[in-house]
CSV table of C-alpha atoms and ligand atoms in Angstrom, one decimal:
chain,number,residue,atom,x,y,z
Z,1,MET,CA,-25.2,6.4,-10.7
Z,2,ASN,CA,-22.2,6.8,-8.5
Z,3,ILE,CA,-22.8,5.1,-5.1
Z,4,ILE,CA,-20.3,4.5,-2.3
Z,5,ASP,CA,-20.5,1.7,0.2
Z,6,THR,CA,-18.7,3.5,3.1
Z,7,HIS,CA,-18.6,0.4,5.3
Z,8,CYS,CA,-18.2,-3.2,4.2
Z,9,HIS,CA,-16.2,-6.2,5.3
Z,10,ILE,CA,-16.1,-7.9,2.0
Z,11,TYR,CA,-12.6,-9.1,2.6
Z,12,LEU,CA,-13.9,-11.7,5.1
Z,13,LYS,CA,-14.1,-15.4,4.5
Z,14,GLU,CA,-17.8,-15.2,3.7
Z,15,PHE,CA,-16.8,-13.7,0.4
Z,16,LYS,CA,-13.8,-16.0,-0.3
Z,17,ASN,CA,-15.3,-17.9,-3.1
Z,18,ASP,CA,-17.2,-15.2,-5.1
Z,19,ILE,CA,-15.7,-11.8,-4.3
Z,20,ASP,CA,-15.3,-10.9,-7.9
Z,21,ALA,CA,-18.9,-11.6,-8.6
Z,22,VAL,CA,-20.0,-9.7,-5.5
Z,23,ILE,CA,-18.0,-6.6,-6.7
Z,24,LYS,CA,-19.5,-7.0,-10.3
Z,25,ARG,CA,-23.1,-7.2,-9.0
Z,26,ALA,CA,-22.5,-4.1,-6.9
Z,27,GLU,CA,-21.0,-2.2,-9.9
Z,28,ASP,CA,-24.0,-3.2,-11.9
Z,29,GLU,CA,-26.1,-1.4,-9.3
Z,30,GLY,CA,-23.9,1.7,-9.4
Z,31,VAL,CA,-21.7,1.0,-6.4
Z,32,GLN,CA,-18.2,2.3,-7.4
Z,33,GLN,CA,-16.2,2.3,-4.2
Z,34,PHE,CA,-16.0,0.0,-1.2
Z,35,TYR,CA,-14.5,1.4,2.1
Z,36,LEU,CA,-13.1,-1.4,4.3
Z,37,PRO,CA,-13.1,-1.0,8.0
Z,38,ALA,CA,-10.6,-3.2,9.8
Z,39,ILE,CA,-11.6,-5.4,12.8
Z,40,ASP,CA,-8.3,-6.6,14.2
Z,41,SER,CA,-4.9,-8.1,13.1
Z,42,THR,CA,-6.4,-11.3,11.9
Z,43,CYS,CA,-8.2,-9.5,9.0
Z,44,ILE,CA,-5.3,-7.1,7.8
Z,45,ASP,CA,-3.8,-9.5,5.2
Z,46,SER,CA,-7.1,-10.3,3.4
Z,47,MET,CA,-8.1,-6.6,3.6
Z,48,LEU,CA,-4.9,-5.4,2.0
Z,49,LYS,CA,-5.0,-8.3,-0.6
Z,50,LEU,CA,-8.4,-7.0,-1.7
Z,51,GLU,CA,-7.1,-3.5,-2.1
Z,52,GLU,CA,-4.2,-4.9,-4.2
Z,53,ASN,CA,-6.7,-6.6,-6.5
Z,54,TYR,CA,-9.0,-3.5,-6.7
Z,55,PRO,CA,-6.8,-0.4,-6.2
Z,56,GLY,CA,-8.8,2.8,-5.8
Z,57,LYS,CA,-12.0,0.8,-5.5
Z,58,CYS,CA,-11.5,-1.2,-2.4
Z,59,ILE,CA,-10.1,1.2,0.2
Z,60,PRO,CA,-8.9,0.0,3.6
Z,61,MET,CA,-9.0,1.7,7.0
Z,62,MET,CA,-6.9,0.7,10.0
Z,63,GLY,CA,-8.1,0.2,13.6
Z,64,LEU,CA,-9.2,-2.1,16.4
Z,65,HIS,CA,-12.9,-2.9,16.8
Z,66,PRO,CA,-14.2,-2.7,20.3
Z,67,CYS,CA,-15.4,-6.3,20.2
Z,68,SER,CA,-11.8,-7.3,19.6
Z,69,VAL,CA,-10.6,-5.5,22.7
Z,70,ASN,CA,-9.5,-8.0,25.3
Z,71,GLU,CA,-6.5,-8.6,27.5
Z,72,ASN,CA,-4.2,-8.5,24.5
Z,73,TYR,CA,-5.5,-5.1,23.2
Z,74,LYS,CA,-2.1,-3.3,23.7
Z,75,ASP,CA,-0.4,-5.8,21.3
Z,76,GLU,CA,-3.3,-5.4,18.8
Z,77,LEU,CA,-3.0,-1.6,19.0
Z,78,LYS,CA,0.7,-1.8,18.4
Z,79,ILE,CA,0.1,-3.7,15.2
Z,80,ALA,CA,-2.5,-1.1,14.0
Z,81,GLU,CA,-0.2,1.8,15.0
Z,82,GLN,CA,2.7,0.3,13.0
Z,83,TRP,CA,0.5,0.0,9.9
Z,84,LEU,CA,-0.6,3.6,10.2
Z,85,ALA,CA,3.0,4.7,10.4
Z,86,LYS,CA,4.0,2.6,7.4
Z,87,ARG,CA,1.5,3.7,4.8
Z,88,LYS,CA,-1.6,5.9,4.2
Z,89,PHE,CA,-5.0,4.9,5.3
Z,90,VAL,CA,-8.2,6.9,4.7
Z,91,ALA,CA,-9.5,6.5,8.2
Z,92,VAL,CA,-9.1,5.0,11.6
Z,93,GLY,CA,-11.8,2.4,11.9
Z,94,GLU,CA,-13.7,0.8,13.1
Z,95,ILE,CA,-13.3,1.9,16.7
Z,96,GLY,CA,-15.7,2.7,19.6
Z,97,LEU,CA,-17.6,1.1,22.4
Z,98,ASP,CA,-19.7,-2.0,22.4
Z,99,PHE,CA,-21.4,-3.0,25.7
Z,100,TYR,CA,-23.9,-5.3,24.1
Z,101,TRP,CA,-21.9,-8.6,23.9
Z,102,ASP,CA,-19.5,-8.2,26.8
Z,103,LYS,CA,-18.7,-5.6,29.5
Z,104,THR,CA,-15.7,-7.3,30.8
Z,105,PHE,CA,-13.2,-5.0,29.1
Z,106,THR,CA,-15.2,-1.7,29.4
Z,107,THR,CA,-12.1,0.2,30.7
Z,108,GLN,CA,-9.9,-1.2,28.0
Z,109,GLN,CA,-12.5,-0.3,25.3
Z,110,TYR,CA,-12.4,3.3,26.5
Z,111,ASP,CA,-8.6,3.3,26.5
Z,112,ALA,CA,-8.4,1.8,23.0
Z,113,PHE,CA,-11.0,4.2,21.7
Z,114,ARG,CA,-9.2,7.3,23.0
Z,115,ILE,CA,-5.8,6.1,21.8
Z,116,GLN,CA,-7.1,5.6,18.3
Z,117,ILE,CA,-8.8,8.9,18.3
Z,118,GLU,CA,-5.4,10.5,19.0
Z,119,TRP,CA,-4.0,8.6,16.0
Z,120,ALA,CA,-6.7,10.1,13.7
Z,121,LEU,CA,-6.0,13.6,15.0
Z,122,HIS,CA,-2.3,13.0,14.5
Z,123,TYR,CA,-2.7,11.8,10.8
Z,124,ASN,CA,-5.6,14.2,10.3
Z,125,ILE,CA,-7.9,11.5,9.0
Z,126,PRO,CA,-11.5,10.7,10.0
Z,127,ILE,CA,-12.7,8.0,12.4
Z,128,VAL,CA,-15.4,5.4,11.7
Z,129,ILE,CA,-17.2,4.7,14.9
Z,130,HIS,CA,-18.9,1.5,16.0
Z,131,THR,CA,-21.3,1.9,19.0
Z,132,ARG,CA,-23.7,-0.6,20.5
Z,133,ASN,CA,-25.6,-0.2,23.7
Z,134,ALA,CA,-23.2,2.7,24.4
Z,135,MET,CA,-24.6,5.6,22.3
Z,136,GLN,CA,-24.4,8.3,24.8
Z,137,GLU,CA,-21.1,7.1,26.2
Z,138,THR,CA,-19.7,7.1,22.7
Z,139,ILE,CA,-20.9,10.6,22.0
Z,140,ASP,CA,-19.5,11.8,25.3
Z,141,VAL,CA,-16.0,10.5,24.3
Z,142,VAL,CA,-16.2,12.4,20.9
Z,143,LYS,CA,-17.1,15.5,22.9
Z,144,GLU,CA,-13.8,15.3,24.8
Z,145,TYR,CA,-12.0,16.7,21.6
Z,146,PRO,CA,-13.7,20.0,20.8
Z,147,GLY,CA,-12.0,22.1,18.1
Z,148,LYS,CA,-9.4,19.5,17.4
Z,149,GLY,CA,-10.7,18.6,13.9
Z,150,LEU,CA,-12.0,15.2,15.0
Z,151,ARG,CA,-14.6,14.0,12.4
Z,152,GLY,CA,-16.0,10.9,10.7
Z,153,ILE,CA,-19.0,8.6,10.7
Z,154,PHE,CA,-21.2,7.0,13.3
Z,155,HIS,CA,-21.5,3.6,11.4
Z,156,CYS,CA,-24.8,1.8,11.4
Z,157,PHE,CA,-26.6,4.7,13.1
Z,158,SER,CA,-29.7,3.5,14.9
Z,159,GLY,CA,-30.2,6.0,17.6
Z,160,ASP,CA,-33.0,8.5,18.2
Z,161,GLU,CA,-33.4,12.1,16.9
Z,162,LYS,CA,-31.7,13.6,19.9
Z,163,ASN,CA,-28.6,11.3,19.3
Z,164,ALA,CA,-28.7,12.2,15.6
Z,165,LYS,CA,-28.7,15.9,16.3
Z,166,GLU,CA,-26.0,15.6,18.9
Z,167,ILE,CA,-23.8,13.6,16.5
Z,168,ILE,CA,-24.3,16.1,13.6
Z,169,GLY,CA,-23.5,18.9,16.0
Z,170,GLU,CA,-20.1,17.4,16.6
Z,171,GLY,CA,-19.4,17.4,12.8
Z,172,PHE,CA,-20.0,13.7,12.3
Z,173,TYR,CA,-22.1,11.9,9.7
Z,174,LEU,CA,-24.7,9.1,10.1
Z,175,GLY,CA,-24.0,5.8,8.3
Z,176,ILE,CA,-27.3,4.4,7.0
Z,177,GLY,CA,-27.7,0.8,6.1
Z,178,GLY,CA,-30.1,-2.2,6.2
Z,179,VAL,CA,-31.6,-1.2,9.6
Z,180,ILE,CA,-33.6,1.5,7.8
Z,181,THR,CA,-35.6,-1.3,6.1
Z,182,TYR,CA,-36.4,-3.1,9.5
Z,183,LYS,CA,-40.0,-2.2,10.4
Z,184,ASN,CA,-39.5,-2.3,14.2
Z,185,ALA,CA,-36.3,-0.4,14.3
Z,186,GLY,CA,-37.9,3.1,14.1
Z,187,LEU,CA,-35.0,4.4,12.2
Z,188,ALA,CA,-37.0,5.6,9.2
Z,189,GLU,CA,-39.1,7.8,11.4
Z,190,VAL,CA,-36.0,9.4,13.0
Z,191,LEU,CA,-34.4,10.0,9.6
Z,192,GLU,CA,-37.5,11.8,8.3
Z,193,LYS,CA,-36.4,14.7,10.5
Z,194,ILE,CA,-32.7,14.6,9.5
Z,195,ASP,CA,-31.2,16.2,6.4
Z,196,LEU,CA,-29.6,13.9,3.8
Z,197,GLN,CA,-26.7,16.3,4.0
Z,198,TYR,CA,-25.6,14.4,7.1
Z,199,MET,CA,-25.9,10.9,5.8
Z,200,VAL,CA,-23.7,8.3,4.0
Z,201,LEU,CA,-24.6,4.9,2.8
Z,202,GLU,CA,-23.2,1.5,4.0
Z,203,THR,CA,-24.0,-2.1,4.0
Z,204,ASP,CA,-21.8,-3.5,6.8
Z,205,SER,CA,-21.6,-6.6,4.6
Z,206,PRO,CA,-21.8,-9.5,5.4
Z,207,TYR,CA,-24.0,-8.3,8.3
Z,208,LEU,CA,-27.2,-6.3,8.7
Z,209,THR,CA,-28.8,-7.4,5.5
Z,210,PRO,CA,-31.7,-5.2,4.3
Z,211,VAL,CA,-35.3,-6.5,3.7
Z,212,PRO,CA,-36.1,-8.5,1.5
Z,213,PHE,CA,-32.9,-10.5,2.1
Z,214,ARG,CA,-32.7,-10.1,5.9
Z,215,GLY,CA,-31.1,-13.1,7.5
Z,216,LYS,CA,-28.9,-13.9,4.4
Z,217,ARG,CA,-25.4,-12.7,3.7
Z,218,ASN,CA,-25.4,-9.1,3.0
Z,219,GLU,CA,-23.4,-7.7,0.0
Z,220,SER,CA,-22.9,-4.2,-1.5
Z,221,SER,CA,-25.3,-4.6,-4.4
Z,222,TYR,CA,-28.1,-4.6,-1.7
Z,223,LEU,CA,-27.5,-1.0,-1.2
Z,224,LYS,CA,-30.2,-0.7,-3.7
Z,225,TYR,CA,-32.8,-1.5,-1.1
Z,226,VAL,CA,-31.3,1.0,1.4
Z,227,ILE,CA,-31.4,3.8,-1.2
Z,228,GLU,CA,-34.9,3.0,-2.3
Z,229,LYS,CA,-36.1,3.1,1.3
Z,230,LEU,CA,-34.2,6.3,2.1
Z,231,ALA,CA,-35.5,8.0,-1.0
Z,232,LEU,CA,-39.0,7.1,0.1
Z,233,VAL,CA,-38.4,8.4,3.6
Z,234,LYS,CA,-36.9,11.7,2.4
Z,235,ASN,CA,-39.5,12.0,-0.3
Z,236,THR,CA,-36.9,12.4,-3.1
Z,237,THR,CA,-35.4,10.4,-6.0
Z,238,ILE,CA,-32.8,7.6,-5.7
Z,239,GLU,CA,-30.6,9.6,-7.9
Z,240,ASN,CA,-30.7,12.5,-5.4
Z,241,VAL,CA,-30.0,10.2,-2.5
Z,242,ALA,CA,-27.0,8.8,-4.4
Z,243,GLU,CA,-25.6,12.1,-5.4
Z,244,ILE,CA,-25.8,13.7,-1.9
Z,245,THR,CA,-24.5,10.7,0.1
Z,246,THR,CA,-21.7,10.1,-2.4
Z,247,ALA,CA,-20.6,13.8,-2.1
Z,248,ASN,CA,-20.7,13.4,1.7
Z,249,ALA,CA,-18.5,10.3,1.6
Z,250,GLN,CA,-16.0,12.0,-0.7
Z,251,LYS,CA,-15.8,15.0,1.6
Z,252,ILE,CA,-15.3,12.8,4.7
Z,253,PHE,CA,-12.6,10.5,3.1
Z,254,GLY,CA,-11.0,13.4,1.1
Z,255,ALA,CA,-11.5,11.5,-2.1
D,301,ZN,ZN1,-18.4,-3.0,10.6
Protein backbone atom coordinates (compact mmCIF):
# COMPACT_ATOMS: atom_id res chain seq x y z
CA MET A 1 0.00 0.00 0.00
CA ASN A 2 1.02 3.56 -0.63
CA ILE A 3 -0.26 5.85 2.09
CA ILE A 4 0.54 9.54 2.60
CA ASP A 5 0.52 11.30 5.96
CA THR A 6 -0.41 14.78 4.72
CA HIS A 7 0.12 16.46 8.10
CA CYS A 8 2.62 15.50 10.78
CA HIS A 9 5.03 17.37 13.02
CA ILE A 10 7.56 14.58 13.36
CA TYR A 11 10.40 17.12 13.40
CA LEU A 12 9.40 18.20 16.94
CA LYS A 13 11.37 17.33 20.07
CA GLU A 14 8.88 14.56 20.93
CA PHE A 15 10.60 12.52 18.18
CA LYS A 16 14.18 13.57 18.84
CA ASN A 17 15.27 10.22 20.21
CA ASP A 18 13.59 7.76 17.87
CA ILE A 19 12.65 9.48 14.60
CA ASP A 20 14.28 6.79 12.44
CA ALA A 21 12.30 4.07 14.21
CA VAL A 22 9.12 6.14 13.89
CA ILE A 23 9.62 6.45 10.13
CA LYS A 24 10.48 2.77 9.81
CA ARG A 25 7.33 1.72 11.69
CA ALA A 26 5.25 3.97 9.43
CA GLU A 27 6.87 2.52 6.30
CA ASP A 28 6.06 -0.96 7.57
CA GLU A 29 2.39 0.12 7.59
CA GLY A 30 2.63 1.47 4.03
CA VAL A 31 3.16 5.16 4.82
CA GLN A 32 5.56 6.36 2.12
CA GLN A 33 5.53 10.14 2.51
CA PHE A 34 5.28 12.62 5.36
CA TYR A 35 4.21 16.21 4.74
CA LEU A 36 5.52 18.58 7.39
CA PRO A 37 3.53 21.73 8.21
CA ALA A 38 5.56 24.54 9.76
CA ILE A 39 4.47 26.22 13.00
CA ASP A 40 6.82 29.19 13.44
CA SER A 41 10.49 30.15 13.08
CA THR A 42 11.57 28.00 16.04
CA CYS A 43 10.81 24.79 14.15
CA ILE A 44 12.29 25.55 10.72
CA ASP A 45 15.80 24.18 11.37
CA SER A 46 14.61 20.82 12.67
CA MET A 47 12.03 20.54 9.90
CA LEU A 48 14.58 21.17 7.15
CA LYS A 49 17.06 18.83 8.84
CA LEU A 50 14.50 16.03 8.64
CA GLU A 51 13.98 16.78 4.96
CA GLU A 52 17.74 16.61 4.45
CA ASN A 53 17.83 13.16 6.05
CA TYR A 54 14.79 11.93 4.12
CA PRO A 55 14.66 13.81 0.80
CA GLY A 56 11.46 13.22 -1.16
CA LYS A 57 10.00 11.41 1.82
CA CYS A 58 9.75 14.12 4.47
CA ILE A 59 8.45 17.18 2.66
CA PRO A 60 8.29 20.60 4.34
CA MET A 61 5.76 23.42 4.04
CA MET A 62 6.29 27.01 5.14
CA GLY A 63 3.99 29.25 7.14
CA LEU A 64 2.97 30.75 10.47
CA HIS A 65 0.47 28.85 12.66
CA PRO A 66 -2.39 31.00 14.04
CA CYS A 67 -1.46 30.00 17.61
CA SER A 68 1.98 31.51 17.00
CA VAL A 69 0.52 34.85 15.92
CA ASN A 70 1.26 37.44 18.62
CA GLU A 71 2.70 40.97 18.83
CA ASN A 72 5.77 39.80 16.86
CA TYR A 73 3.84 38.29 13.99
CA LYS A 74 5.21 40.67 11.38
CA ASP A 75 8.77 39.52 12.19
CA GLU A 76 7.67 35.91 12.02
CA LEU A 77 5.96 36.48 8.67
CA LYS A 78 9.11 38.09 7.32
CA ILE A 79 11.13 34.97 8.11
CA ALA A 80 8.59 32.67 6.44
CA GLU A 81 8.36 34.99 3.44
CA GLN A 82 12.14 34.96 2.99
CA TRP A 83 12.20 31.16 3.06
CA LEU A 84 9.48 30.97 0.43
CA ALA A 85 11.49 33.29 -1.81
CA LYS A 86 14.68 31.28 -1.25
CA ARG A 87 13.57 27.77 -2.18
CA LYS A 88 10.59 25.66 -3.21
CA PHE A 89 7.95 24.56 -0.69
CA VAL A 90 4.99 22.34 -1.55
CA ALA A 91 2.46 24.42 0.39
CA VAL A 92 1.92 27.38 2.69
CA GLY A 93 0.97 25.89 6.05
CA GLU A 94 -0.21 25.62 8.51
CA ILE A 95 -2.17 28.85 8.53
CA GLY A 96 -5.64 29.91 9.62
CA LEU A 97 -7.67 31.01 12.63
CA ASP A 98 -7.75 29.63 16.17
CA PHE A 99 -10.11 31.27 18.66
CA TYR A 100 -10.00 28.36 21.09
CA TRP A 101 -6.90 29.15 23.11
CA ASP A 102 -6.76 32.90 22.89
CA LYS A 103 -8.69 35.69 21.19
CA THR A 104 -6.23 38.46 22.05
CA PHE A 105 -4.74 38.55 18.55
CA THR A 106 -7.84 37.93 16.47
CA THR A 107 -7.18 40.91 14.18
CA GLN A 108 -3.57 39.86 13.72
CA GLN A 109 -4.64 36.26 12.98
CA TYR A 110 -6.89 37.48 10.19
CA ASP A 111 -4.10 39.65 8.82
CA ALA A 112 -1.52 36.84 8.92
CA PHE A 113 -3.97 34.42 7.31
CA ARG A 114 -4.74 36.73 4.39
CA ILE A 115 -1.09 37.69 3.84
CA GLN A 116 -0.12 34.02 3.66
CA ILE A 117 -2.98 33.21 1.30
CA GLU A 118 -1.54 35.86 -1.02
CA TRP A 119 1.83 34.09 -0.92
CA ALA A 120 0.20 30.79 -1.91
CA LEU A 121 -1.51 32.50 -4.84
CA HIS A 122 1.76 34.14 -5.84
CA TYR A 123 3.69 30.86 -5.85
CA ASN A 124 0.67 28.89 -7.10
CA ILE A 125 0.89 26.36 -4.27
CA PRO A 126 -1.86 25.03 -1.96
CA ILE A 127 -2.54 26.13 1.61
CA VAL A 128 -2.97 23.86 4.62
CA ILE A 129 -5.51 25.36 7.00
CA HIS A 130 -5.75 25.08 10.76
CA THR A 131 -9.08 26.19 12.20
CA ARG A 132 -10.40 25.81 15.72
CA ASN A 133 -13.56 27.41 17.12
CA ALA A 134 -13.50 29.45 13.92
CA MET A 135 -14.90 27.19 11.20
CA GLN A 136 -17.32 29.59 9.54
CA GLU A 137 -14.93 32.53 9.92
CA THR A 138 -12.21 30.50 8.20
CA ILE A 139 -14.47 29.38 5.36
CA ASP A 140 -15.56 33.00 4.88
CA VAL A 141 -11.92 34.11 4.45
CA VAL A 142 -11.34 31.39 1.85
CA LYS A 143 -14.42 32.65 0.00
CA GLU A 144 -12.79 36.07 -0.40
CA TYR A 145 -10.66 34.64 -3.26
CA PRO A 146 -13.09 33.24 -5.84
CA GLY A 147 -11.60 32.16 -9.15
CA LYS A 148 -8.02 32.84 -8.01
CA GLY A 149 -6.96 29.19 -7.88
CA LEU A 150 -6.82 29.07 -4.09
CA ARG A 151 -6.85 25.43 -3.00
CA GLY A 152 -5.65 23.08 -0.28
CA ILE A 153 -6.69 21.17 2.82
CA PHE A 154 -8.77 21.93 5.89
CA HIS A 155 -6.49 20.03 8.23
CA CYS A 156 -8.07 17.97 11.03
CA PHE A 157 -11.56 18.53 9.73
CA SER A 158 -14.10 18.14 12.51
CA GLY A 159 -17.05 20.22 11.35
CA ASP A 160 -20.57 19.25 10.34
CA GLU A 161 -22.01 18.19 6.98
CA LYS A 162 -22.80 21.76 5.96
CA ASN A 163 -19.20 22.84 6.69
CA ALA A 164 -17.86 19.87 4.73
CA LYS A 165 -19.97 20.65 1.67
CA GLU A 166 -19.05 24.33 1.79
CA ILE A 167 -15.34 23.47 1.99
CA ILE A 168 -15.59 21.00 -0.91
CA GLY A 169 -17.53 23.60 -2.87
CA GLU A 170 -14.53 25.94 -2.55
CA GLY A 171 -12.27 23.27 -4.09
CA PHE A 172 -10.70 22.24 -0.79
CA TYR A 173 -10.10 18.80 0.73
CA LEU A 174 -10.80 17.49 4.22
CA GLY A 175 -7.85 16.22 6.29
CA ILE A 176 -9.01 13.17 8.23
CA GLY A 177 -7.13 11.92 11.28
CA GLY A 178 -7.53 10.42 14.75
CA VAL A 179 -10.70 12.38 15.54
CA ILE A 180 -12.65 9.92 13.35
CA THR A 181 -11.97 7.25 16.00
CA TYR A 182 -13.33 9.38 18.87
CA LYS A 183 -16.84 8.20 19.70
CA ASN A 184 -18.27 11.53 20.83
CA ALA A 185 -16.83 13.62 18.02
CA GLY A 186 -19.60 12.72 15.56
CA LEU A 187 -17.17 12.92 12.66
CA ALA A 188 -17.82 9.38 11.39
CA GLU A 189 -21.51 10.21 10.94
CA VAL A 190 -20.63 13.34 8.94
CA LEU A 191 -18.13 11.51 6.71
CA GLU A 192 -20.67 8.82 5.86
CA LYS A 193 -22.28 11.46 3.67
CA ILE A 194 -19.07 12.79 2.05
CA ASP A 195 -17.27 11.15 -0.88
CA LEU A 196 -13.75 9.81 -0.31
CA GLN A 197 -12.83 11.84 -3.37
CA TYR A 198 -12.59 14.87 -1.07
CA MET A 199 -10.51 13.40 1.74
CA VAL A 200 -6.83 13.02 2.58
CA LEU A 201 -5.25 11.22 5.54
CA GLU A 202 -3.22 12.83 8.29
CA THR A 203 -2.06 12.17 11.84
CA ASP A 204 -1.07 15.62 13.13
CA SER A 205 1.60 13.71 15.08
CA PRO A 206 2.41 14.02 17.93
CA TYR A 207 -1.15 15.25 18.59
CA LEU A 208 -4.67 13.84 18.13
CA THR A 209 -3.74 10.20 18.63
CA PRO A 210 -6.39 7.73 17.43
CA VAL A 211 -8.06 5.12 19.60
CA PRO A 212 -6.65 2.75 20.94
CA PHE A 213 -3.64 4.95 21.77
CA ARG A 214 -5.54 8.15 22.55
CA GLY A 215 -3.65 10.21 25.12
CA LYS A 216 -0.23 8.86 24.06
CA ARG A 217 2.16 10.38 21.52
CA ASN A 218 0.80 10.04 18.01
CA GLU A 219 2.97 8.78 15.14
CA SER A 220 2.41 8.15 11.45
CA SER A 221 2.17 4.35 11.74
CA TYR A 222 -1.11 4.92 13.63
CA LEU A 223 -2.69 6.04 10.36
CA LYS A 224 -3.55 2.36 10.23
CA TYR A 225 -6.35 2.96 12.76
CA VAL A 226 -7.66 5.97 10.87
CA ILE A 227 -7.78 4.03 7.60
CA GLU A 228 -9.49 1.06 9.22
CA LYS A 229 -12.16 3.30 10.69
CA LEU A 230 -12.63 5.28 7.47
CA ALA A 231 -12.98 2.05 5.46
CA LEU A 232 -15.67 0.93 7.88
CA VAL A 233 -17.48 4.28 7.68
CA LYS A 234 -17.35 4.31 3.87
CA ASN A 235 -18.15 0.61 3.62
CA THR A 236 -15.10 -0.13 1.49
CA THR A 237 -11.64 -1.74 1.73
CA ILE A 238 -8.60 -0.18 3.37
CA GLU A 239 -6.81 -0.57 0.00
CA ASN A 240 -9.45 1.56 -1.66
CA VAL A 241 -9.21 4.22 1.06
CA ALA A 242 -5.43 4.29 0.65
CA GLU A 243 -5.58 4.48 -3.12
CA ILE A 244 -8.11 7.32 -3.31
CA THR A 245 -6.67 9.45 -0.50
CA THR A 246 -3.12 9.06 -1.83
CA ALA A 247 -4.22 10.12 -5.31
CA ASN A 248 -5.95 13.14 -3.74
CA ALA A 249 -2.81 14.12 -1.81
CA GLN A 250 -0.65 13.79 -4.92
CA LYS A 251 -3.04 15.98 -6.83
CA ILE A 252 -3.04 18.67 -4.13
CA PHE A 253 0.74 18.77 -3.67
CA GLY A 254 1.51 18.26 -7.34
CA ALA A 255 3.61 15.19 -6.56
ZN1 LIG B 1 -0.62 20.65 12.72
